Structures are given as structure tokens and as C-alpha cells.
């Protein structure tokens, strides 16, 4: 982070790189797209369902960003994701339960690839993001699990 090209680090600025998981909030994608599908019973798991899907609630994202901005000595990369990273199957089950439905459907990977196009690697990829640097810096999450994140995201 920082180099010979005049980046902020070379200029003496403290730099925090925020590596952000999808922020789940009822007003923004992906939750405002997925929740209506799941409410109508059309929610589905994607691919094998075993791929990890990092997420974070809006309140934890804003609190973490403020925590890092207000810190005087923290710098470097920080994963902004919930402490417990669900798999797609766990996320699917939790979202279905949160909207009072069951998710019976599964979209196989071979069908997703042409439908998702350039987004297929994002949809079928697996990243098990862990907010270790943020936690070791003393940040306290409000929403630890997929159920917590969804409850916060779906609240009115």
C-alpha cells in the first residue's frame, strides 16, 4: 500500500483499505432483489451451495468504517464482513426462514453460468472472508451470524 508513484502512504497519510462484503440492507441489492423472490417461494440456492458468501449488515459496515476513520493508528487492509461467513446453502436457508418460507429450489452451476454471464464467477465463487484485523483492532460487531445480518437488513 503505497509506492513510488505519490500514493497517500508515501505522502505520510494513514491508509485503510476496506475490502467490503456485500452489504445486506432491505433498501439495496442484493437483499432488495432476493427478499421478494424468497417471499413468493421462488428463492433458490445457487450451484452446489457450498461456496462461501461473505456478508455484512449496514449498521456493522457503517460502524466499522467510522471505527477505522476515527482511529489514529490503524492502517492496512481490513475485511468488512460478518465474523461468521455463511455458505450459499446457509444463506439461502436463513433468508427463507427470515421471510417465513422454505427454499426448495436449487439452480445448478451449468444453468447459472450462461444466465449470470460475466457475473458467474462472483455468484459461484467462494470467499471465506474473516474480519481478523478489524476484530484484533477491537471492533465489536453487532451482527455476527447470517441470521443476525438478515434480521438487521430486513428490519423496517
mmCIF file with all atom_site columns, N, CA, C and O in Angstrom, residues 73-121:
data_model
loop_
_atom_site.group_PDB
_atom_site.id
_atom_site.type_symbol
_atom_site.label_atom_id
_atom_site.label_alt_id
_atom_site.label_comp_id
_atom_site.label_asym_id
_atom_site.label_entity_id
_atom_site.label_seq_id
_atom_site.pdbx_PDB_ins_code
_atom_site.Cartn_x
_atom_site.Cartn_y
_atom_site.Cartn_z
_atom_site.occupancy
_atom_site.B_iso_or_equiv
_atom_site.pdbx_formal_charge
_atom_site.auth_seq_id
_atom_site.auth_comp_id
_atom_site.auth_asym_id
_atom_site.auth_atom_id
_atom_site.pdbx_PDB_model_num
ATOM 1   N N  . UNK A 1 73  ? -4.173  5.146   14.605  1.00 0.00 ? 73  UNK A N  1
ATOM 2   C CA . UNK A 1 73  ? -3.015  4.309   14.330  1.00 0.00 ? 73  UNK A CA 1
ATOM 3   C C  . UNK A 1 73  ? -3.293  3.082   13.470  1.00 0.00 ? 73  UNK A C  1
ATOM 4   O O  . UNK A 1 73  ? -2.367  2.355   13.136  1.00 0.00 ? 73  UNK A O  1
ATOM 5   N N  . UNK A 1 74  ? -4.514  2.852   13.079  1.00 0.00 ? 74  UNK A N  1
ATOM 6   C CA . UNK A 1 74  ? -4.815  1.681   12.256  1.00 0.00 ? 74  UNK A CA 1
ATOM 7   C C  . UNK A 1 74  ? -4.603  2.008   10.787  1.00 0.00 ? 74  UNK A C  1
ATOM 8   O O  . UNK A 1 74  ? -4.978  3.073   10.317  1.00 0.00 ? 74  UNK A O  1
ATOM 9   N N  . UNK A 1 75  ? -4.031  1.058   10.074  1.00 0.00 ? 75  UNK A N  1
ATOM 10  C CA . UNK A 1 75  ? -3.865  1.199   8.632   1.00 0.00 ? 75  UNK A CA 1
ATOM 11  C C  . UNK A 1 75  ? -3.719  -0.189  8.035   1.00 0.00 ? 75  UNK A C  1
ATOM 12  O O  . UNK A 1 75  ? -3.532  -1.169  8.752   1.00 0.00 ? 75  UNK A O  1
ATOM 13  N N  . UNK A 1 76  ? -3.847  -0.262  6.725   1.00 0.00 ? 76  UNK A N  1
ATOM 14  C CA . UNK A 1 76  ? -3.710  -1.534  6.029   1.00 0.00 ? 76  UNK A CA 1
ATOM 15  C C  . UNK A 1 76  ? -5.056  -2.057  5.576   1.00 0.00 ? 76  UNK A C  1
ATOM 16  O O  . UNK A 1 76  ? -6.072  -1.371  5.647   1.00 0.00 ? 76  UNK A O  1
ATOM 17  N N  . UNK A 1 77  ? -5.066  -3.312  5.123   1.00 0.00 ? 77  UNK A N  1
ATOM 18  C CA . UNK A 1 77  ? -6.317  -3.902  4.629   1.00 0.00 ? 77  UNK A CA 1
ATOM 19  C C  . UNK A 1 77  ? -7.196  -4.399  5.770   1.00 0.00 ? 77  UNK A C  1
ATOM 20  O O  . UNK A 1 77  ? -6.706  -4.948  6.751   1.00 0.00 ? 77  UNK A O  1
ATOM 21  N N  . UNK A 1 78  ? -8.506  -4.192  5.612   1.00 0.00 ? 78  UNK A N  1
ATOM 22  C CA . UNK A 1 78  ? -9.493  -4.649  6.595   1.00 0.00 ? 78  UNK A CA 1
ATOM 23  C C  . UNK A 1 78  ? -10.668 -5.275  5.847   1.00 0.00 ? 78  UNK A C  1
ATOM 24  O O  . UNK A 1 78  ? -11.236 -4.645  4.952   1.00 0.00 ? 78  UNK A O  1
ATOM 25  N N  . UNK A 1 79  ? -11.019 -6.507  6.217   1.00 0.00 ? 79  UNK A N  1
ATOM 26  C CA . UNK A 1 79  ? -12.201 -7.160  5.659   1.00 0.00 ? 79  UNK A CA 1
ATOM 27  C C  . UNK A 1 79  ? -13.419 -6.661  6.414   1.00 0.00 ? 79  UNK A C  1
ATOM 28  O O  . UNK A 1 79  ? -13.513 -6.850  7.629   1.00 0.00 ? 79  UNK A O  1
ATOM 29  N N  . UNK A 1 80  ? -14.338 -6.026  5.710   1.00 0.00 ? 80  UNK A N  1
ATOM 30  C CA . UNK A 1 80  ? -15.604 -5.629  6.304   1.00 0.00 ? 80  UNK A CA 1
ATOM 31  C C  . UNK A 1 80  ? -16.611 -6.708  5.940   1.00 0.00 ? 80  UNK A C  1
ATOM 32  O O  . UNK A 1 80  ? -17.238 -6.681  4.881   1.00 0.00 ? 80  UNK A O  1
ATOM 33  N N  . UNK A 1 81  ? -16.697 -7.693  6.815   1.00 0.00 ? 81  UNK A N  1
ATOM 34  C CA . UNK A 1 81  ? -17.602 -8.824  6.641   1.00 0.00 ? 81  UNK A CA 1
ATOM 35  C C  . UNK A 1 81  ? -17.975 -9.327  8.026   1.00 0.00 ? 81  UNK A C  1
ATOM 36  O O  . UNK A 1 81  ? -17.260 -9.077  8.992   1.00 0.00 ? 81  UNK A O  1
ATOM 37  N N  . UNK A 1 82  ? -19.096 -10.020 8.108   1.00 0.00 ? 82  UNK A N  1
ATOM 38  C CA . UNK A 1 82  ? -19.524 -10.537 9.407   1.00 0.00 ? 82  UNK A CA 1
ATOM 39  C C  . UNK A 1 82  ? -18.516 -11.585 9.889   1.00 0.00 ? 82  UNK A C  1
ATOM 40  O O  . UNK A 1 82  ? -17.841 -12.228 9.086   1.00 0.00 ? 82  UNK A O  1
ATOM 41  N N  . UNK A 1 83  ? -18.415 -11.757 11.211  1.00 0.00 ? 83  UNK A N  1
ATOM 42  C CA . UNK A 1 83  ? -17.447 -12.708 11.755  1.00 0.00 ? 83  UNK A CA 1
ATOM 43  C C  . UNK A 1 83  ? -17.688 -14.154 11.326  1.00 0.00 ? 83  UNK A C  1
ATOM 44  O O  . UNK A 1 83  ? -16.745 -14.928 11.250  1.00 0.00 ? 83  UNK A O  1
ATOM 45  N N  . UNK A 1 84  ? -18.933 -14.510 11.047  1.00 0.00 ? 84  UNK A N  1
ATOM 46  C CA . UNK A 1 84  ? -19.257 -15.869 10.615  1.00 0.00 ? 84  UNK A CA 1
ATOM 47  C C  . UNK A 1 84  ? -19.701 -15.810 9.155   1.00 0.00 ? 84  UNK A C  1
ATOM 48  O O  . UNK A 1 84  ? -20.745 -15.231 8.850   1.00 0.00 ? 84  UNK A O  1
ATOM 49  N N  . UNK A 1 85  ? -18.895 -16.379 8.260   1.00 0.00 ? 85  UNK A N  1
ATOM 50  C CA . UNK A 1 85  ? -19.206 -16.348 6.829   1.00 0.00 ? 85  UNK A CA 1
ATOM 51  C C  . UNK A 1 85  ? -20.063 -17.555 6.465   1.00 0.00 ? 85  UNK A C  1
ATOM 52  O O  . UNK A 1 85  ? -19.600 -18.686 6.585   1.00 0.00 ? 85  UNK A O  1
ATOM 53  N N  . UNK A 1 86  ? -21.312 -17.334 6.022   1.00 0.00 ? 86  UNK A N  1
ATOM 54  C CA . UNK A 1 86  ? -22.165 -18.470 5.671   1.00 0.00 ? 86  UNK A CA 1
ATOM 55  C C  . UNK A 1 86  ? -21.837 -19.028 4.286   1.00 0.00 ? 86  UNK A C  1
ATOM 56  O O  . UNK A 1 86  ? -21.276 -18.336 3.441   1.00 0.00 ? 86  UNK A O  1
ATOM 57  N N  . UNK A 1 87  ? -22.229 -20.265 4.077   1.00 0.00 ? 87  UNK A N  1
ATOM 58  C CA . UNK A 1 87  ? -22.208 -20.812 2.726   1.00 0.00 ? 87  UNK A CA 1
ATOM 59  C C  . UNK A 1 87  ? -23.470 -20.327 2.022   1.00 0.00 ? 87  UNK A C  1
ATOM 60  O O  . UNK A 1 87  ? -24.389 -19.813 2.662   1.00 0.00 ? 87  UNK A O  1
ATOM 61  N N  . UNK A 1 88  ? -23.526 -20.525 0.715   1.00 0.00 ? 88  UNK A N  1
ATOM 62  C CA . UNK A 1 88  ? -24.726 -20.142 -0.021  1.00 0.00 ? 88  UNK A CA 1
ATOM 63  C C  . UNK A 1 88  ? -25.931 -20.920 0.493   1.00 0.00 ? 88  UNK A C  1
ATOM 64  O O  . UNK A 1 88  ? -27.026 -20.363 0.617   1.00 0.00 ? 88  UNK A O  1
ATOM 65  N N  . UNK A 1 89  ? -25.745 -22.194 0.824   1.00 0.00 ? 89  UNK A N  1
ATOM 66  C CA . UNK A 1 89  ? -26.858 -23.003 1.348   1.00 0.00 ? 89  UNK A CA 1
ATOM 67  C C  . UNK A 1 89  ? -27.343 -22.447 2.690   1.00 0.00 ? 89  UNK A C  1
ATOM 68  O O  . UNK A 1 89  ? -28.557 -22.357 2.930   1.00 0.00 ? 89  UNK A O  1
ATOM 69  N N  . UNK A 1 90  ? -26.426 -22.059 3.558   1.00 0.00 ? 90  UNK A N  1
ATOM 70  C CA . UNK A 1 90  ? -26.810 -21.482 4.849   1.00 0.00 ? 90  UNK A CA 1
ATOM 71  C C  . UNK A 1 90  ? -27.514 -20.152 4.660   1.00 0.00 ? 90  UNK A C  1
ATOM 72  O O  . UNK A 1 90  ? -28.519 -19.872 5.324   1.00 0.00 ? 90  UNK A O  1
ATOM 73  N N  . UNK A 1 91  ? -27.002 -19.327 3.752   1.00 0.00 ? 91  UNK A N  1
ATOM 74  C CA . UNK A 1 91  ? -27.646 -18.044 3.455   1.00 0.00 ? 91  UNK A CA 1
ATOM 75  C C  . UNK A 1 91  ? -29.051 -18.261 2.906   1.00 0.00 ? 91  UNK A C  1
ATOM 76  O O  . UNK A 1 91  ? -30.003 -17.607 3.334   1.00 0.00 ? 91  UNK A O  1
ATOM 77  N N  . UNK A 1 92  ? -29.191 -19.189 1.968   1.00 0.00 ? 92  UNK A N  1
ATOM 78  C CA . UNK A 1 92  ? -30.492 -19.489 1.357   1.00 0.00 ? 92  UNK A CA 1
ATOM 79  C C  . UNK A 1 92  ? -31.497 -19.930 2.414   1.00 0.00 ? 92  UNK A C  1
ATOM 80  O O  . UNK A 1 92  ? -32.627 -19.430 2.462   1.00 0.00 ? 92  UNK A O  1
ATOM 81  N N  . UNK A 1 93  ? -31.092 -20.859 3.270   1.00 0.00 ? 93  UNK A N  1
ATOM 82  C CA . UNK A 1 93  ? -31.985 -21.345 4.330   1.00 0.00 ? 93  UNK A CA 1
ATOM 83  C C  . UNK A 1 93  ? -32.360 -20.233 5.306   1.00 0.00 ? 93  UNK A C  1
ATOM 84  O O  . UNK A 1 93  ? -33.518 -20.117 5.718   1.00 0.00 ? 93  UNK A O  1
ATOM 85  N N  . UNK A 1 94  ? -31.388 -19.405 5.660   1.00 0.00 ? 94  UNK A N  1
ATOM 86  C CA . UNK A 1 94  ? -31.646 -18.326 6.621   1.00 0.00 ? 94  UNK A CA 1
ATOM 87  C C  . UNK A 1 94  ? -32.572 -17.260 6.038   1.00 0.00 ? 94  UNK A C  1
ATOM 88  O O  . UNK A 1 94  ? -33.462 -16.761 6.729   1.00 0.00 ? 94  UNK A O  1
ATOM 89  N N  . UNK A 1 95  ? -32.365 -16.910 4.773   1.00 0.00 ? 95  UNK A N  1
ATOM 90  C CA . UNK A 1 95  ? -33.236 -15.908 4.156   1.00 0.00 ? 95  UNK A CA 1
ATOM 91  C C  . UNK A 1 95  ? -34.656 -16.454 4.005   1.00 0.00 ? 95  UNK A C  1
ATOM 92  O O  . UNK A 1 95  ? -35.632 -15.742 4.282   1.00 0.00 ? 95  UNK A O  1
ATOM 93  N N  . UNK A 1 96  ? -34.776 -17.706 3.613   1.00 0.00 ? 96  UNK A N  1
ATOM 94  C CA . UNK A 1 96  ? -36.110 -18.315 3.511   1.00 0.00 ? 96  UNK A CA 1
ATOM 95  C C  . UNK A 1 96  ? -36.809 -18.297 4.871   1.00 0.00 ? 96  UNK A C  1
ATOM 96  O O  . UNK A 1 96  ? -37.987 -17.923 4.969   1.00 0.00 ? 96  UNK A O  1
ATOM 97  N N  . UNK A 1 97  ? -36.089 -18.670 5.911   1.00 0.00 ? 97  UNK A N  1
ATOM 98  C CA . UNK A 1 97  ? -36.674 -18.666 7.259   1.00 0.00 ? 97  UNK A CA 1
ATOM 99  C C  . UNK A 1 97  ? -37.037 -17.241 7.692   1.00 0.00 ? 97  UNK A C  1
ATOM 100 O O  . UNK A 1 97  ? -38.089 -17.033 8.312   1.00 0.00 ? 97  UNK A O  1
ATOM 101 N N  . UNK A 1 98  ? -36.199 -16.281 7.363   1.00 0.00 ? 98  UNK A N  1
ATOM 102 C CA . UNK A 1 98  ? -36.445 -14.889 7.768   1.00 0.00 ? 98  UNK A CA 1
ATOM 103 C C  . UNK A 1 98  ? -37.705 -14.314 7.144   1.00 0.00 ? 98  UNK A C  1
ATOM 104 O O  . UNK A 1 98  ? -38.351 -13.449 7.734   1.00 0.00 ? 98  UNK A O  1
ATOM 105 N N  . UNK A 1 99  ? -38.077 -14.798 5.949   1.00 0.00 ? 99  UNK A N  1
ATOM 106 C CA . UNK A 1 99  ? -39.294 -14.298 5.299   1.00 0.00 ? 99  UNK A CA 1
ATOM 107 C C  . UNK A 1 99  ? -40.457 -15.283 5.429   1.00 0.00 ? 99  UNK A C  1
ATOM 108 O O  . UNK A 1 99  ? -41.487 -15.108 4.797   1.00 0.00 ? 99  UNK A O  1
ATOM 109 N N  . UNK A 1 100 ? -40.275 -16.311 6.259   1.00 0.00 ? 100 UNK A N  1
ATOM 110 C CA . UNK A 1 100 ? -41.356 -17.252 6.541   1.00 0.00 ? 100 UNK A CA 1
ATOM 111 C C  . UNK A 1 100 ? -41.659 -18.236 5.420   1.00 0.00 ? 100 UNK A C  1
ATOM 112 O O  . UNK A 1 100 ? -42.797 -18.671 5.264   1.00 0.00 ? 100 UNK A O  1
ATOM 113 N N  . UNK A 1 101 ? -40.660 -18.587 4.660   1.00 0.00 ? 101 UNK A N  1
ATOM 114 C CA . UNK A 1 101 ? -40.835 -19.547 3.552   1.00 0.00 ? 101 UNK A CA 1
ATOM 115 C C  . UNK A 1 101 ? -39.786 -20.634 3.651   1.00 0.00 ? 101 UNK A C  1
ATOM 116 O O  . UNK A 1 101 ? -38.872 -20.562 4.451   1.00 0.00 ? 101 UNK A O  1
ATOM 117 N N  . UNK A 1 102 ? -39.917 -21.609 2.780   1.00 0.00 ? 102 UNK A N  1
ATOM 118 C CA . UNK A 1 102 ? -38.886 -22.629 2.627   1.00 0.00 ? 102 UNK A CA 1
ATOM 119 C C  . UNK A 1 102 ? -38.331 -22.504 1.221   1.00 0.00 ? 102 UNK A C  1
ATOM 120 O O  . UNK A 1 102 ? -39.049 -22.122 0.302   1.00 0.00 ? 102 UNK A O  1
ATOM 121 N N  . UNK A 1 103 ? -37.060 -22.792 1.091   1.00 0.00 ? 103 UNK A N  1
ATOM 122 C CA . UNK A 1 103 ? -36.425 -22.716 -0.225  1.00 0.00 ? 103 UNK A CA 1
ATOM 123 C C  . UNK A 1 103 ? -36.117 -24.135 -0.694  1.00 0.00 ? 103 UNK A C  1
ATOM 124 O O  . UNK A 1 103 ? -35.192 -24.772 -0.200  1.00 0.00 ? 103 UNK A O  1
ATOM 125 N N  . UNK A 1 104 ? -36.925 -24.603 -1.629  1.00 0.00 ? 104 UNK A N  1
ATOM 126 C CA . UNK A 1 104 ? -36.752 -25.958 -2.141  1.00 0.00 ? 104 UNK A CA 1
ATOM 127 C C  . UNK A 1 104 ? -35.894 -25.992 -3.400  1.00 0.00 ? 104 UNK A C  1
ATOM 128 O O  . UNK A 1 104 ? -35.343 -27.020 -3.752  1.00 0.00 ? 104 UNK A O  1
ATOM 129 N N  . UNK A 1 105 ? -35.842 -24.882 -4.089  1.00 0.00 ? 105 UNK A N  1
ATOM 130 C CA . UNK A 1 105 ? -35.196 -24.856 -5.396  1.00 0.00 ? 105 UNK A CA 1
ATOM 131 C C  . UNK A 1 105 ? -33.679 -24.702 -5.288  1.00 0.00 ? 105 UNK A C  1
ATOM 132 O O  . UNK A 1 105 ? -33.163 -24.123 -4.350  1.00 0.00 ? 105 UNK A O  1
ATOM 133 N N  . UNK A 1 106 ? -32.996 -25.237 -6.303  1.00 0.00 ? 106 UNK A N  1
ATOM 134 C CA . UNK A 1 106 ? -31.555 -25.050 -6.429  1.00 0.00 ? 106 UNK A CA 1
ATOM 135 C C  . UNK A 1 106 ? -31.269 -24.851 -7.907  1.00 0.00 ? 106 UNK A C  1
ATOM 136 O O  . UNK A 1 106 ? -31.771 -25.597 -8.745  1.00 0.00 ? 106 UNK A O  1
ATOM 137 N N  . UNK A 1 107 ? -30.512 -23.822 -8.231  1.00 0.00 ? 107 UNK A N  1
ATOM 138 C CA . UNK A 1 107 ? -30.130 -23.560 -9.612  1.00 0.00 ? 107 UNK A CA 1
ATOM 139 C C  . UNK A 1 107 ? -28.745 -24.166 -9.822  1.00 0.00 ? 107 UNK A C  1
ATOM 140 O O  . UNK A 1 107 ? -27.782 -23.739 -9.177  1.00 0.00 ? 107 UNK A O  1
ATOM 141 N N  . UNK A 1 108 ? -28.631 -25.166 -10.689 1.00 0.00 ? 108 UNK A N  1
ATOM 142 C CA . UNK A 1 108 ? -27.325 -25.800 -10.891 1.00 0.00 ? 108 UNK A CA 1
ATOM 143 C C  . UNK A 1 108 ? -26.339 -24.854 -11.572 1.00 0.00 ? 108 UNK A C  1
ATOM 144 O O  . UNK A 1 108 ? -26.722 -23.945 -12.313 1.00 0.00 ? 108 UNK A O  1
ATOM 145 N N  . UNK A 1 109 ? -25.053 -25.091 -11.318 1.00 0.00 ? 109 UNK A N  1
ATOM 146 C CA . UNK A 1 109 ? -23.997 -24.225 -11.850 1.00 0.00 ? 109 UNK A CA 1
ATOM 147 C C  . UNK A 1 109 ? -24.051 -24.135 -13.368 1.00 0.00 ? 109 UNK A C  1
ATOM 148 O O  . UNK A 1 109 ? -23.861 -23.053 -13.932 1.00 0.00 ? 109 UNK A O  1
ATOM 149 N N  . UNK A 1 110 ? -24.330 -25.251 -14.045 1.00 0.00 ? 110 UNK A N  1
ATOM 150 C CA . UNK A 1 110 ? -24.344 -25.215 -15.509 1.00 0.00 ? 110 UNK A CA 1
ATOM 151 C C  . UNK A 1 110 ? -25.424 -24.276 -16.047 1.00 0.00 ? 110 UNK A C  1
ATOM 152 O O  . UNK A 1 110 ? -25.274 -23.685 -17.106 1.00 0.00 ? 110 UNK A O  1
ATOM 153 N N  . UNK A 1 111 ? -26.510 -24.086 -15.303 1.00 0.00 ? 111 UNK A N  1
ATOM 154 C CA . UNK A 1 111 ? -27.578 -23.175 -15.728 1.00 0.00 ? 111 UNK A CA 1
ATOM 155 C C  . UNK A 1 111 ? -27.254 -21.729 -15.346 1.00 0.00 ? 111 UNK A C  1
ATOM 156 O O  . UNK A 1 111 ? -27.678 -20.792 -16.024 1.00 0.00 ? 111 UNK A O  1
ATOM 157 N N  . UNK A 1 112 ? -26.519 -21.566 -14.268 1.00 0.00 ? 112 UNK A N  1
ATOM 158 C CA . UNK A 1 112 ? -26.171 -20.217 -13.817 1.00 0.00 ? 112 UNK A CA 1
ATOM 159 C C  . UNK A 1 112 ? -25.134 -19.547 -14.705 1.00 0.00 ? 112 UNK A C  1
ATOM 160 O O  . UNK A 1 112 ? -25.197 -18.343 -14.920 1.00 0.00 ? 112 UNK A O  1
ATOM 161 N N  . UNK A 1 113 ? -24.193 -20.324 -15.202 1.00 0.00 ? 113 UNK A N  1
ATOM 162 C CA . UNK A 1 113 ? -23.104 -19.730 -15.983 1.00 0.00 ? 113 UNK A CA 1
ATOM 163 C C  . UNK A 1 113 ? -23.596 -18.925 -17.174 1.00 0.00 ? 113 UNK A C  1
ATOM 164 O O  . UNK A 1 113 ? -23.233 -17.763 -17.326 1.00 0.00 ? 113 UNK A O  1
ATOM 165 N N  . UNK A 1 114 ? -24.470 -19.467 -18.039 1.00 0.00 ? 114 UNK A N  1
ATOM 166 C CA . UNK A 1 114 ? -24.941 -18.626 -19.146 1.00 0.00 ? 114 UNK A CA 1
ATOM 167 C C  . UNK A 1 114 ? -25.889 -17.513 -18.680 1.00 0.00 ? 114 UNK A C  1
ATOM 168 O O  . UNK A 1 114 ? -25.878 -16.413 -19.238 1.00 0.00 ? 114 UNK A O  1
ATOM 169 N N  . UNK A 1 115 ? -26.679 -17.770 -17.645 1.00 0.00 ? 115 UNK A N  1
ATOM 170 C CA . UNK A 1 115 ? -27.632 -16.766 -17.165 1.00 0.00 ? 115 UNK A CA 1
ATOM 171 C C  . UNK A 1 115 ? -26.924 -15.597 -16.492 1.00 0.00 ? 115 UNK A C  1
ATOM 172 O O  . UNK A 1 115 ? -27.313 -14.445 -16.663 1.00 0.00 ? 115 UNK A O  1
ATOM 173 N N  . UNK A 1 116 ? -25.881 -15.883 -15.729 1.00 0.00 ? 116 UNK A N  1
ATOM 174 C CA . UNK A 1 116 ? -25.176 -14.842 -14.993 1.00 0.00 ? 116 UNK A CA 1
ATOM 175 C C  . UNK A 1 116 ? -24.102 -14.156 -15.831 1.00 0.00 ? 116 UNK A C  1
ATOM 176 O O  . UNK A 1 116 ? -23.659 -13.062 -15.486 1.00 0.00 ? 116 UNK A O  1
ATOM 177 N N  . UNK A 1 117 ? -23.680 -14.793 -16.900 1.00 0.00 ? 117 UNK A N  1
ATOM 178 C CA . UNK A 1 117 ? -22.676 -14.187 -17.782 1.00 0.00 ? 117 UNK A CA 1
ATOM 179 C C  . UNK A 1 117 ? -21.402 -13.838 -17.053 1.00 0.00 ? 117 UNK A C  1
ATOM 180 O O  . UNK A 1 117 ? -20.813 -14.671 -16.366 1.00 0.00 ? 117 UNK A O  1
ATOM 181 N N  . UNK A 1 118 ? -20.984 -12.584 -17.166 1.00 0.00 ? 118 UNK A N  1
ATOM 182 C CA . UNK A 1 118 ? -19.739 -12.132 -16.551 1.00 0.00 ? 118 UNK A CA 1
ATOM 183 C C  . UNK A 1 118 ? -19.789 -12.184 -15.028 1.00 0.00 ? 118 UNK A C  1
ATOM 184 O O  . UNK A 1 118 ? -18.747 -12.200 -14.367 1.00 0.00 ? 118 UNK A O  1
ATOM 185 N N  . UNK A 1 119 ? -20.993 -12.220 -14.466 1.00 0.00 ? 119 UNK A N  1
ATOM 186 C CA . UNK A 1 119 ? -21.136 -12.288 -13.007 1.00 0.00 ? 119 UNK A CA 1
ATOM 187 C C  . UNK A 1 119 ? -21.057 -13.719 -12.470 1.00 0.00 ? 119 UNK A C  1
ATOM 188 O O  . UNK A 1 119 ? -21.054 -13.918 -11.261 1.00 0.00 ? 119 UNK A O  1
ATOM 189 N N  . UNK A 1 120 ? -20.991 -14.718 -13.345 1.00 0.00 ? 120 UNK A N  1
ATOM 190 C CA . UNK A 1 120 ? -20.958 -16.116 -12.912 1.00 0.00 ? 120 UNK A CA 1
ATOM 191 C C  . UNK A 1 120 ? -19.847 -16.402 -11.907 1.00 0.00 ? 120 UNK A C  1
ATOM 192 O O  . UNK A 1 120 ? -20.097 -17.067 -10.888 1.00 0.00 ? 120 UNK A O  1
ATOM 193 N N  . UNK A 1 121 ? -18.615 -15.926 -12.130 1.00 0.00 ? 121 UNK A N  1
ATOM 194 C CA . UNK A 1 121 ? -17.576 -16.183 -11.129 1.00 0.00 ? 121 UNK A CA 1
ATOM 195 C C  . UNK A 1 121 ? -17.910 -15.577 -9.756  1.00 0.00 ? 121 UNK A C  1
ATOM 196 O O  . UNK A 1 121 ? -17.560 -16.144 -8.723  1.00 0.00 ? 121 UNK A O  1
#
